[in-house]
Amino acid sequence: MLSDEEIKNWPEAGTATTAPVIRADHLDLTFQTNDGPVHALKDVSLDIAKGSFVSFIGPSGCGKTTFLRCIAALEHPTGGSLTVNGMTPDEARRARAYGYVFQAAGLYPWRTIGRNIALPLEIMGYSRAEQAERVARVLELVELSGFEKKFPWQLSGGMQQRASIARALAFDADILLMDEPFGALDEIVRDRLNEELLKLWDKTEKTIGFVTHSIPEAVYLSTHIVVMSPRPGRITDVIESPLPKERPLDIRDTPEFIEIAHRVREGLRAGYEE
Amino acid sequence: MTLVIFAVLLWAVGFGVNVVLANGPARDTGAVRLAVPLIFGLTILGMWELIVRGMQVSTVILPPPSLIAASFAENLGTLWGDFVQTILKGALSGYIFGCGAAFVTALLVDRSDYLRRGLLPLGNFMAALPIVGTAPILVMWFGFGWQSKAAVVVLMVYFPMLVNTVAGLSETTSMQRDLMRTYAATWGQTLWTLRLPAALPFVFNGLKICSTLALIGAIVAEFFGSPTLGLGFRISTSIGQLDLGMVWSAILVSALSGTVFYGLVALAERRTTFWHASHRGGR
Amino acid sequence: MAEASDPKAGATAGTGWPRWLRLPPVLGMVLALLAIWYVAVVPMNVKEVLTAAERAGVEVSPPSAVDRRDMGNWALVLRNPHALGDSWSSDRPKLPAPHQVLVELYDSTIDEELNGRRGIVRSGTLSNRSLVYHALVTLNATFLGFLIGALLGVGLAVGIVHSRVMDMSVMPWAIVSQTIPIVALAPMIIVVLYSIGVQGLIPKAVISAYLSFFPVVVGMVKGLRSPDAMQMDLMRTYSAPTASVLTKLRLPSSIPYLFASLKIAIAASLVGAIVGELPVQKGGLGARMLAGSYYGQTAQIWAALLVAAALAALLVYAIAALERRTLRRMGMMP
């Protein structure tokens, strides 16, 4: 068992009052490749509390995506333990505990937007009426009402990504895992979607894990910013944001915001120089 | 000789009209797109008629189109019988059975990595072989009736269809597969909602290739023995009797059937894979 | 994204496997097919085998050949397991066993040439009874037809790409022609050419050329049009003449398409040559197959078929090898 000292130093993302939704304990993941083993994750320990918005930031190869995929049971850690809602990630996956948003929208071109969003609902066996009701609700949530009958390739990239978020929200999982969802979009669209994502998080009170490359994006969105560094992939810093929950876009010009962004940048640089 | 000069004139006129149409202001309209090849085809037919008549080419070598048309109209009944025997009984039944069997095999093979890695190179190899060559053997086994033709067709379409379907079923991206994993979808659900739709363009590609192969198989197999009807039989016996009008009529029937057959498959493809990049917008 | 998960995906997807590891599944499949073949030989030949056994004095059930004729093959196999020893060595099998085909193949190639009266060793020319001779006859027609068809096809494709009129007039017909069974024309071409005094190699080559022509046209048109708008605009900024655009941009970018259609064309060309040999029995693999089917020599058909298959594989492989070399030299392939 852990000593008190260790528990005190346990990196925490989220308020300590509630039990963590996701708990990683000395997580290790080594890939065996043709060029020898690659330490994708080394000794990663982290708690994510319910309702928090946690960003993972770091350079390529720092393991941020890999960590998210471990939570989603798309990768299997080679050491340490990981629980999601108190279950193993694979059990959580089977219990449909999370929605996952990928880098690309990945909508099926042969389905309309509405049917794409209904896809997880069909698989999970919701009734037709329930499907229609939920699709309408999440479409409204991502402001895509009226596009239900369109095909994905008839929509812009930003709208497609909104639809893919709606797809992840449709079955009302408590956790939303997002892997650089706005990485391929231009800055203006990205800002808008960031703003909408915050509103959505506020309305739905989900726990969100968010992988990003962008410092302003991480600072703007998160309650907690997890800074990671590569070779081996590990956590170097967890920054708790003092920003209020209500965040207009121009909060990015305030000294507090710049201060946090500076801390993140320092953390990233420290990870490089090691 | 005057007829030959007429032929040259006809060519000049037809080609001139096409030049004007193809470079004119209306060149991208559907009507012109349809008219130009039609005018070209009609010009060729007209020249064929005029030159054959003008140079008094023996009908045993090349009959004029008018004679072919007359022969076609005269023998509609016979040709219909040949059509039913070769296309509907031989080609179509073999096509349905062969493509169906290949599709089912592809689904089975797809579940086992070993089978896929073993059968795919073999299927690619077989698809390139002159399988028509098995016709004499199959005629020997299944007799002169349409069954032996269907058997040849089955063998001919099986491997191209198998290869295309297997390739199509592995046409999903890792992201799409991961998505299905996050939903904890079963194998059947993944197959039905993701892999089959994603495979459709490949499946239809296979179906289109096989539609032509099926006719080739059914007709060539008849060269190795058939009852006294069928397009291949008609072609080979009419040549023996130097009835070239009939030969051309039978060829016309097979050409038309081939085009209609292919057209129907292509139409079904457009209906079901409208979402694929190759069909969106444009042509 | 080049996250650490990628190397693993590469390792499990099987793309990184060494070549020798890929063979066993194929080998397994081939062995399985051979096994099925050997098993299938038994029911396929059971009637002939039982008749022969009866003549040799073995008791078979039912004893009447007429009764046996109306029975299923498997039922006969089950009722006469003791009389099936000759299944794999019967004289005129409906389905010869693989080793019988191999023996026939050996007899009609190496043995015929080395030891036959008309073989190359004794007479100095290839025996007209050997498959080597017949394969060469077919191969000649295939090559000639393929060359004519491919050259004409490339030529027409260049014309189509450069002339709007040709594009709009000819291209739809070229596409339609792919949907029709052109082999149906083969007997007519042979007979008509024969009646005006052309025979031998040329008529077969004409059919082969005809069959290989259209795939090349369609493939090459696609290839010549494959340069994208930016590449074409670059040529325009140099105000390059049409001929330079063709030789410096269009032709090089069409090479992958060319080879893809050449592979189809050569296989079609071989089929054309074989079918072209059916009406006039003057040598070639097609003639051998038809002769085999007339005289019930199944092993002969199978041997000719094997040679045809080997030829097809060899031809396609040769083009693929040429493709790899060319593309590698052009830097389009690692």
CSV table of N, CA, C and O in Angstrom, one decimal, chain B residues 142-243:
chain,number,residue,atom,x,y,z
B,142,PHE,N,-20.2,-31.9,-66.9
B,142,PHE,CA,-21.6,-31.5,-66.7
B,142,PHE,C,-22.5,-31.6,-67.9
B,142,PHE,O,-23.6,-31.2,-67.9
B,143,GLY,N,-21.9,-32.1,-69.0
B,143,GLY,CA,-22.7,-32.3,-70.2
B,143,GLY,C,-22.8,-31.1,-71.1
B,143,GLY,O,-22.2,-30.0,-70.7
B,144,PHE,N,-23.6,-31.2,-72.2
B,144,PHE,CA,-23.7,-30.1,-73.1
B,144,PHE,C,-24.6,-29.0,-72.7
B,144,PHE,O,-24.7,-27.9,-73.3
B,145,GLY,N,-25.5,-29.2,-71.7
B,145,GLY,CA,-26.5,-28.3,-71.3
B,145,GLY,C,-26.0,-27.0,-70.7
B,145,GLY,O,-24.7,-26.8,-70.6
B,146,TRP,N,-26.9,-26.2,-70.2
B,146,TRP,CA,-26.4,-24.9,-69.7
B,146,TRP,C,-25.7,-25.1,-68.3
B,146,TRP,O,-24.9,-24.2,-67.9
B,147,GLN,N,-25.9,-26.2,-67.7
B,147,GLN,CA,-25.2,-26.4,-66.4
B,147,GLN,C,-23.7,-26.3,-66.5
B,147,GLN,O,-23.0,-25.7,-65.7
B,148,SER,N,-23.1,-26.9,-67.6
B,148,SER,CA,-21.7,-26.8,-67.8
B,148,SER,C,-21.2,-25.4,-68.0
B,148,SER,O,-20.1,-25.0,-67.6
B,149,LYS,N,-22.1,-24.6,-68.7
B,149,LYS,CA,-21.7,-23.2,-68.9
B,149,LYS,C,-21.7,-22.4,-67.6
B,149,LYS,O,-20.8,-21.6,-67.3
B,150,ALA,N,-22.8,-22.7,-66.8
B,150,ALA,CA,-22.8,-22.1,-65.5
B,150,ALA,C,-21.6,-22.4,-64.7
B,150,ALA,O,-21.1,-21.6,-64.0
B,151,ALA,N,-21.2,-23.7,-64.8
B,151,ALA,CA,-20.0,-24.1,-64.0
B,151,ALA,C,-18.8,-23.3,-64.4
B,151,ALA,O,-18.0,-22.9,-63.6
B,152,VAL,N,-18.6,-23.2,-65.8
B,152,VAL,CA,-17.4,-22.4,-66.2
B,152,VAL,C,-17.5,-21.0,-65.7
B,152,VAL,O,-16.5,-20.4,-65.2
B,153,VAL,N,-18.7,-20.4,-65.7
B,153,VAL,CA,-18.9,-19.0,-65.3
B,153,VAL,C,-18.6,-18.9,-63.8
B,153,VAL,O,-17.9,-18.0,-63.3
B,154,VAL,N,-19.0,-19.9,-63.0
B,154,VAL,CA,-18.7,-19.9,-61.6
B,154,VAL,C,-17.2,-19.8,-61.3
B,154,VAL,O,-16.7,-19.0,-60.6
B,155,LEU,N,-16.5,-20.7,-62.0
B,155,LEU,CA,-15.0,-20.7,-61.9
B,155,LEU,C,-14.4,-19.4,-62.3
B,155,LEU,O,-13.5,-18.9,-61.7
B,156,MET,N,-15.0,-18.8,-63.4
B,156,MET,CA,-14.4,-17.6,-63.9
B,156,MET,C,-14.6,-16.4,-62.9
B,156,MET,O,-13.7,-15.6,-62.8
B,157,VAL,N,-15.8,-16.3,-62.4
B,157,VAL,CA,-16.1,-15.1,-61.6
B,157,VAL,C,-15.6,-15.3,-60.1
B,157,VAL,O,-15.5,-14.3,-59.4
B,158,TYR,N,-15.4,-16.5,-59.7
B,158,TYR,CA,-15.2,-16.8,-58.2
B,158,TYR,C,-14.0,-16.0,-57.7
B,158,TYR,O,-14.1,-15.3,-56.7
B,159,PHE,N,-12.8,-16.1,-58.4
B,159,PHE,CA,-11.6,-15.6,-57.8
B,159,PHE,C,-11.6,-14.0,-57.9
B,159,PHE,O,-11.2,-13.4,-56.9
B,160,PRO,N,-11.9,-13.5,-59.0
B,160,PRO,CA,-11.9,-12.0,-59.0
B,160,PRO,C,-12.8,-11.4,-58.0
B,160,PRO,O,-12.5,-10.4,-57.3
B,161,MET,N,-14.0,-12.1,-57.8
B,161,MET,CA,-14.9,-11.6,-56.8
B,161,MET,C,-14.4,-11.8,-55.4
B,161,MET,O,-14.5,-10.9,-54.5
B,162,LEU,N,-13.8,-12.9,-55.1
B,162,LEU,CA,-13.2,-13.2,-53.8
B,162,LEU,C,-12.1,-12.2,-53.5
B,162,LEU,O,-12.2,-11.6,-52.4
B,163,VAL,N,-11.2,-11.9,-54.4
B,163,VAL,CA,-10.1,-11.0,-54.1
B,163,VAL,C,-10.7,-9.6,-53.9
B,163,VAL,O,-10.2,-8.9,-52.9
B,164,ASN,N,-11.6,-9.2,-54.7
B,164,ASN,CA,-12.2,-7.8,-54.5
B,164,ASN,C,-12.9,-7.7,-53.1
B,164,ASN,O,-12.8,-6.7,-52.5
B,165,THR,N,-13.7,-8.7,-52.8
B,165,THR,CA,-14.4,-8.6,-51.5
B,165,THR,C,-13.5,-8.6,-50.3
B,165,THR,O,-13.7,-7.8,-49.4
B,166,VAL,N,-12.5,-9.5,-50.4
B,166,VAL,CA,-11.6,-9.6,-49.2
B,166,VAL,C,-10.8,-8.2,-49.1
B,166,VAL,O,-10.7,-7.7,-48.0
B,167,ALA,N,-10.4,-7.7,-50.2
B,167,ALA,CA,-9.7,-6.4,-50.2
B,167,ALA,C,-10.7,-5.3,-49.6
B,167,ALA,O,-10.3,-4.5,-48.8
B,168,GLY,N,-12.0,-5.4,-50.1
B,168,GLY,CA,-12.9,-4.4,-49.6
B,168,GLY,C,-13.2,-4.5,-48.1
B,168,GLY,O,-13.3,-3.5,-47.4
B,169,LEU,N,-13.2,-5.7,-47.6
B,169,LEU,CA,-13.5,-5.9,-46.2
B,169,LEU,C,-12.4,-5.4,-45.3
B,169,LEU,O,-12.6,-5.1,-44.1
B,170,SER,N,-11.2,-5.3,-45.8
B,170,SER,CA,-10.1,-4.8,-45.0
B,170,SER,C,-9.9,-3.3,-45.3
B,170,SER,O,-8.8,-2.7,-45.0
B,171,GLU,N,-10.9,-2.7,-45.9
B,171,GLU,CA,-10.7,-1.3,-46.4
B,171,GLU,C,-11.0,-0.3,-45.3
B,171,GLU,O,-11.2,0.9,-45.5
B,172,THR,N,-11.2,-0.7,-44.0
B,172,THR,CA,-11.5,0.3,-43.0
B,172,THR,C,-10.2,0.9,-42.4
B,172,THR,O,-9.2,0.2,-42.4
B,173,THR,N,-10.3,2.1,-41.9
B,173,THR,CA,-9.2,2.7,-41.3
B,173,THR,C,-9.1,2.3,-39.8
B,173,THR,O,-10.1,1.8,-39.3
B,174,SER,N,-7.9,2.4,-39.3
B,174,SER,CA,-7.7,2.0,-37.9
B,174,SER,C,-8.6,2.9,-37.0
B,174,SER,O,-9.1,2.4,-35.9
B,175,MET,N,-8.8,4.1,-37.4
B,175,MET,CA,-9.6,5.0,-36.6
B,175,MET,C,-11.1,4.5,-36.5
B,175,MET,O,-11.7,4.5,-35.5
B,176,GLN,N,-11.6,4.1,-37.7
B,176,GLN,CA,-13.0,3.5,-37.7
B,176,GLN,C,-13.1,2.3,-36.9
B,176,GLN,O,-14.1,2.1,-36.2
B,177,ARG,N,-12.1,1.4,-36.9
B,177,ARG,CA,-12.1,0.2,-36.1
B,177,ARG,C,-12.1,0.6,-34.6
B,177,ARG,O,-12.8,0.0,-33.8
B,178,ASP,N,-11.2,1.6,-34.3
B,178,ASP,CA,-11.1,2.0,-32.9
B,178,ASP,C,-12.5,2.5,-32.4
B,178,ASP,O,-12.9,2.3,-31.3
B,179,LEU,N,-13.1,3.3,-33.3
B,179,LEU,CA,-14.4,3.9,-32.9
B,179,LEU,C,-15.4,2.7,-32.5
B,179,LEU,O,-16.1,2.8,-31.5
B,180,MET,N,-15.4,1.7,-33.4
B,180,MET,CA,-16.3,0.6,-33.1
B,180,MET,C,-15.9,-0.1,-31.8
B,180,MET,O,-16.8,-0.6,-31.0
B,181,ARG,N,-14.6,-0.1,-31.5
B,181,ARG,CA,-14.2,-0.7,-30.2
B,181,ARG,C,-14.7,0.1,-29.0
B,181,ARG,O,-15.1,-0.5,-28.0
B,182,THR,N,-14.6,1.4,-29.2
B,182,THR,CA,-15.1,2.2,-28.1
B,182,THR,C,-16.6,2.0,-27.8
B,182,THR,O,-17.0,2.2,-26.7
B,183,TYR,N,-17.3,1.6,-28.8
B,183,TYR,CA,-18.7,1.3,-28.6
B,183,TYR,C,-18.9,-0.1,-28.1
B,183,TYR,O,-20.0,-0.6,-27.9
B,184,ALA,N,-17.8,-0.9,-28.0
B,184,ALA,CA,-17.9,-2.3,-27.6
B,184,ALA,C,-18.8,-3.0,-28.6
B,184,ALA,O,-19.7,-3.8,-28.2
B,185,ALA,N,-18.7,-2.7,-29.9
B,185,ALA,CA,-19.6,-3.3,-30.9
B,185,ALA,C,-19.1,-4.8,-31.1
B,185,ALA,O,-18.0,-5.1,-31.0
B,186,THR,N,-20.1,-5.7,-31.3
B,186,THR,CA,-19.8,-7.1,-31.6
B,186,THR,C,-19.3,-7.2,-33.0
B,186,THR,O,-19.3,-6.3,-33.8
B,187,TRP,N,-18.7,-8.4,-33.4
B,187,TRP,CA,-18.2,-8.6,-34.7
B,187,TRP,C,-19.3,-8.4,-35.7
B,187,TRP,O,-19.1,-7.8,-36.8
B,188,GLY,N,-20.4,-8.9,-35.4
B,188,GLY,CA,-21.5,-8.8,-36.4
B,188,GLY,C,-21.9,-7.3,-36.6
B,188,GLY,O,-22.2,-6.9,-37.7
B,189,GLN,N,-22.0,-6.6,-35.5
B,189,GLN,CA,-22.4,-5.1,-35.6
B,189,GLN,C,-21.3,-4.4,-36.4
B,189,GLN,O,-21.6,-3.6,-37.3
B,190,THR,N,-20.0,-4.7,-36.2
B,190,THR,CA,-19.0,-4.0,-36.9
B,190,THR,C,-19.1,-4.4,-38.4
B,190,THR,O,-18.9,-3.5,-39.3
B,191,LEU,N,-19.3,-5.6,-38.7
B,191,LEU,CA,-19.5,-6.1,-40.1
B,191,LEU,C,-20.6,-5.3,-40.7
B,191,LEU,O,-20.4,-4.8,-41.8
B,192,TRP,N,-21.7,-5.3,-40.1
B,192,TRP,CA,-22.9,-4.7,-40.7
B,192,TRP,C,-22.9,-3.2,-40.9
B,192,TRP,O,-23.2,-2.7,-41.9
B,193,THR,N,-22.4,-2.5,-39.8
B,193,THR,CA,-22.4,-1.1,-39.9
B,193,THR,C,-21.2,-0.5,-40.5
B,193,THR,O,-21.2,0.7,-41.0
B,194,LEU,N,-20.0,-1.2,-40.4
B,194,LEU,CA,-18.8,-0.5,-40.9
B,194,LEU,C,-18.2,-1.3,-42.1
B,194,LEU,O,-18.1,-0.7,-43.2
B,195,ARG,N,-17.9,-2.5,-41.9
B,195,ARG,CA,-17.1,-3.2,-42.9
B,195,ARG,C,-17.8,-3.5,-44.2
B,195,ARG,O,-17.2,-3.3,-45.3
B,196,LEU,N,-19.0,-3.9,-44.1
B,196,LEU,CA,-19.8,-4.1,-45.4
B,196,LEU,C,-20.0,-2.9,-46.2
B,196,LEU,O,-19.7,-2.8,-47.4
B,197,PRO,N,-20.5,-1.8,-45.6
B,197,PRO,CA,-20.6,-0.5,-46.3
B,197,PRO,C,-19.3,-0.1,-46.9
B,197,PRO,O,-19.2,0.3,-48.1
B,198,ALA,N,-18.2,-0.2,-46.1
B,198,ALA,CA,-16.9,0.3,-46.6
B,198,ALA,C,-16.4,-0.6,-47.8
B,198,ALA,O,-15.7,-0.1,-48.6
B,199,ALA,N,-16.9,-1.9,-47.8
B,199,ALA,CA,-16.4,-2.8,-48.8
B,199,ALA,C,-17.2,-2.6,-50.1
B,199,ALA,O,-16.8,-3.1,-51.1
B,200,LEU,N,-18.4,-2.0,-50.0
B,200,LEU,CA,-19.3,-1.9,-51.2
B,200,LEU,C,-18.6,-1.5,-52.5
B,200,LEU,O,-18.8,-2.1,-53.5
B,201,PRO,N,-17.8,-0.4,-52.5
B,201,PRO,CA,-17.2,0.0,-53.8
B,201,PRO,C,-16.4,-1.1,-54.4
B,201,PRO,O,-16.4,-1.4,-55.6
B,202,PHE,N,-15.7,-1.9,-53.5
B,202,PHE,CA,-14.8,-3.0,-54.0
B,202,PHE,C,-15.7,-4.1,-54.5
B,202,PHE,O,-15.5,-4.8,-55.5
B,203,VAL,N,-16.8,-4.4,-53.7
B,203,VAL,CA,-17.7,-5.5,-54.1
B,203,VAL,C,-18.3,-5.2,-55.5
B,203,VAL,O,-18.3,-6.0,-56.4
B,204,PHE,N,-18.7,-3.9,-55.7
B,204,PHE,CA,-19.3,-3.6,-57.0
B,204,PHE,C,-18.2,-3.6,-58.1
B,204,PHE,O,-18.5,-4.0,-59.2
B,205,ASN,N,-17.0,-3.2,-57.8
B,205,ASN,CA,-15.9,-3.3,-58.8
B,205,ASN,C,-15.8,-4.8,-59.2
B,205,ASN,O,-15.8,-5.1,-60.4
B,206,GLY,N,-15.8,-5.7,-58.2
B,206,GLY,CA,-15.8,-7.1,-58.6
B,206,GLY,C,-17.0,-7.6,-59.4
B,206,GLY,O,-16.8,-8.2,-60.4
B,207,LEU,N,-18.2,-7.1,-59.0
B,207,LEU,CA,-19.4,-7.5,-59.7
B,207,LEU,C,-19.3,-7.0,-61.2
B,207,LEU,O,-19.8,-7.7,-62.1
B,208,LYS,N,-18.7,-5.8,-61.4
B,208,LYS,CA,-18.7,-5.3,-62.7
B,208,LYS,C,-17.7,-6.1,-63.6
B,208,LYS,O,-18.0,-6.4,-64.7
B,209,ILE,N,-16.5,-6.3,-63.0
B,209,ILE,CA,-15.6,-7.2,-63.8
B,209,ILE,C,-16.2,-8.5,-64.1
B,209,ILE,O,-16.1,-9.0,-65.2
B,210,CYS,N,-16.9,-9.1,-63.1
B,210,CYS,CA,-17.4,-10.4,-63.3
B,210,CYS,C,-18.6,-10.5,-64.3
B,210,CYS,O,-18.8,-11.5,-64.9
B,211,SER,N,-19.3,-9.3,-64.5
B,211,SER,CA,-20.4,-9.4,-65.4
B,211,SER,C,-19.9,-9.6,-66.8
B,211,SER,O,-20.5,-10.4,-67.6
B,212,THR,N,-18.7,-9.0,-67.2
B,212,THR,CA,-18.2,-9.3,-68.5
B,212,THR,C,-17.6,-10.7,-68.6
B,212,THR,O,-17.8,-11.5,-69.6
B,213,LEU,N,-16.9,-11.1,-67.5
B,213,LEU,CA,-16.3,-12.5,-67.5
B,213,LEU,C,-17.4,-13.5,-67.6
B,213,LEU,O,-17.2,-14.6,-68.3
B,214,ALA,N,-18.5,-13.3,-67.0
B,214,ALA,CA,-19.6,-14.3,-67.1
B,214,ALA,C,-20.0,-14.6,-68.5
B,214,ALA,O,-20.2,-15.7,-68.9
B,215,LEU,N,-20.2,-13.5,-69.3
B,215,LEU,CA,-20.6,-13.7,-70.7
B,215,LEU,C,-19.6,-14.4,-71.5
B,215,LEU,O,-19.8,-15.3,-72.3
B,216,ILE,N,-18.3,-14.0,-71.2
B,216,ILE,CA,-17.2,-14.6,-72.0
B,216,ILE,C,-17.2,-16.1,-71.7
B,216,ILE,O,-17.2,-16.9,-72.6
B,217,GLY,N,-17.3,-16.5,-70.4
B,217,GLY,CA,-17.3,-17.9,-70.0
B,217,GLY,C,-18.4,-18.6,-70.6
B,217,GLY,O,-18.2,-19.7,-71.2
B,218,ALA,N,-19.6,-18.1,-70.6
B,218,ALA,CA,-20.8,-18.8,-71.1
B,218,ALA,C,-20.7,-19.0,-72.6
B,218,ALA,O,-21.0,-20.1,-73.2
B,219,ILE,N,-20.2,-18.0,-73.3
B,219,ILE,CA,-20.1,-18.1,-74.8
B,219,ILE,C,-19.0,-19.0,-75.2
B,219,ILE,O,-19.2,-19.9,-76.1
B,220,VAL,N,-17.8,-18.8,-74.6
B,220,VAL,CA,-16.7,-19.7,-75.0
B,220,VAL,C,-16.9,-21.2,-74.7
B,220,VAL,O,-16.6,-22.0,-75.5
B,221,ALA,N,-17.6,-21.4,-73.5
B,221,ALA,CA,-17.9,-22.8,-73.2
B,221,ALA,C,-18.7,-23.5,-74.2
B,221,ALA,O,-18.6,-24.7,-74.5
B,222,GLU,N,-19.6,-22.7,-74.9
B,222,GLU,CA,-20.4,-23.3,-76.0
B,222,GLU,C,-19.6,-23.7,-77.2
B,222,GLU,O,-20.0,-24.6,-78.0
B,223,PHE,N,-18.4,-23.1,-77.4
B,223,PHE,CA,-17.6,-23.5,-78.5
B,223,PHE,C,-17.1,-25.0,-78.3
B,223,PHE,O,-16.7,-25.6,-79.2
B,224,PHE,N,-17.1,-25.4,-77.0
B,224,PHE,CA,-16.7,-26.8,-76.7
B,224,PHE,C,-17.8,-27.8,-76.7
B,224,PHE,O,-17.6,-28.9,-76.3
B,225,GLY,N,-19.0,-27.4,-77.1
B,225,GLY,CA,-20.1,-28.3,-77.1
B,225,GLY,C,-21.3,-27.7,-76.4
B,225,GLY,O,-21.2,-27.2,-75.4
B,226,SER,N,-22.4,-27.8,-77.1
B,226,SER,CA,-23.7,-27.3,-76.6
B,226,SER,C,-24.8,-27.9,-77.3
B,226,SER,O,-24.7,-28.6,-78.3
B,227,PRO,N,-26.0,-27.8,-76.7
B,227,PRO,CA,-27.2,-28.3,-77.4
B,227,PRO,C,-27.4,-27.4,-78.6
B,227,PRO,O,-26.6,-26.4,-78.8
B,228,THR,N,-28.4,-27.6,-79.4
B,228,THR,CA,-28.5,-26.8,-80.7
B,228,THR,C,-29.0,-25.4,-80.5
B,228,THR,O,-29.8,-24.9,-81.3
B,229,LEU,N,-28.7,-24.8,-79.4
B,229,LEU,CA,-29.0,-23.4,-79.3
B,229,LEU,C,-28.0,-22.7,-78.3
B,229,LEU,O,-27.3,-23.4,-77.6
B,230,GLY,N,-28.0,-21.4,-78.3
B,230,GLY,CA,-27.1,-20.7,-77.5
B,230,GLY,C,-26.3,-19.8,-78.4
B,230,GLY,O,-26.1,-20.1,-79.6
B,231,LEU,N,-25.8,-18.6,-77.9
B,231,LEU,CA,-25.1,-17.7,-78.7
B,231,LEU,C,-23.8,-18.2,-79.3
B,231,LEU,O,-23.5,-18.0,-80.4
B,232,GLY,N,-23.0,-18.9,-78.4
B,232,GLY,CA,-21.8,-19.4,-78.9
B,232,GLY,C,-22.0,-20.5,-79.9
B,232,GLY,O,-21.3,-20.5,-81.0
B,233,PHE,N,-23.0,-21.3,-79.7
B,233,PHE,CA,-23.3,-22.3,-80.7
B,233,PHE,C,-23.8,-21.6,-82.0
B,233,PHE,O,-23.3,-22.0,-83.1
B,234,ARG,N,-24.6,-20.6,-81.9
B,234,ARG,CA,-25.1,-19.9,-83.1
B,234,ARG,C,-23.9,-19.3,-83.9
B,234,ARG,O,-23.8,-19.4,-85.1
B,235,ILE,N,-23.0,-18.7,-83.2
B,235,ILE,CA,-21.9,-18.1,-83.8
B,235,ILE,C,-21.1,-19.1,-84.6
B,235,ILE,O,-20.8,-19.0,-85.8
B,236,SER,N,-20.7,-20.2,-83.9
B,236,SER,CA,-19.8,-21.2,-84.5
B,236,SER,C,-20.5,-21.9,-85.7
B,236,SER,O,-19.9,-22.2,-86.7
B,237,THR,N,-21.8,-22.3,-85.5
B,237,THR,CA,-22.4,-23.0,-86.6
B,237,THR,C,-22.7,-22.1,-87.8
B,237,THR,O,-22.6,-22.5,-89.0
B,238,SER,N,-23.2,-20.8,-87.5
B,238,SER,CA,-23.5,-19.9,-88.6
B,238,SER,C,-22.2,-19.6,-89.4
B,238,SER,O,-22.3,-19.4,-90.7
B,239,ILE,N,-21.1,-19.6,-88.8
B,239,ILE,CA,-19.8,-19.4,-89.5
B,239,ILE,C,-19.6,-20.5,-90.5
B,239,ILE,O,-19.3,-20.4,-91.6
B,240,GLY,N,-19.9,-21.7,-90.0
B,240,GLY,CA,-19.7,-22.9,-90.8
B,240,GLY,C,-20.6,-22.8,-92.0
B,240,GLY,O,-20.2,-23.3,-93.1
B,241,GLN,N,-21.8,-22.3,-91.9
B,241,GLN,CA,-22.7,-22.1,-93.0
B,241,GLN,C,-22.5,-20.8,-93.8
B,241,GLN,O,-23.3,-20.5,-94.7
B,242,LEU,N,-21.5,-20.1,-93.4
B,242,LEU,CA,-21.2,-18.8,-94.0
B,242,LEU,C,-22.3,-17.8,-94.0
B,242,LEU,O,-22.5,-17.0,-94.9
B,243,ASP,N,-23.2,-18.0,-93.0
B,243,ASP,CA,-24.3,-17.1,-92.8
B,243,ASP,C,-23.8,-15.9,-91.9
B,243,ASP,O,-24.2,-15.9,-90.7
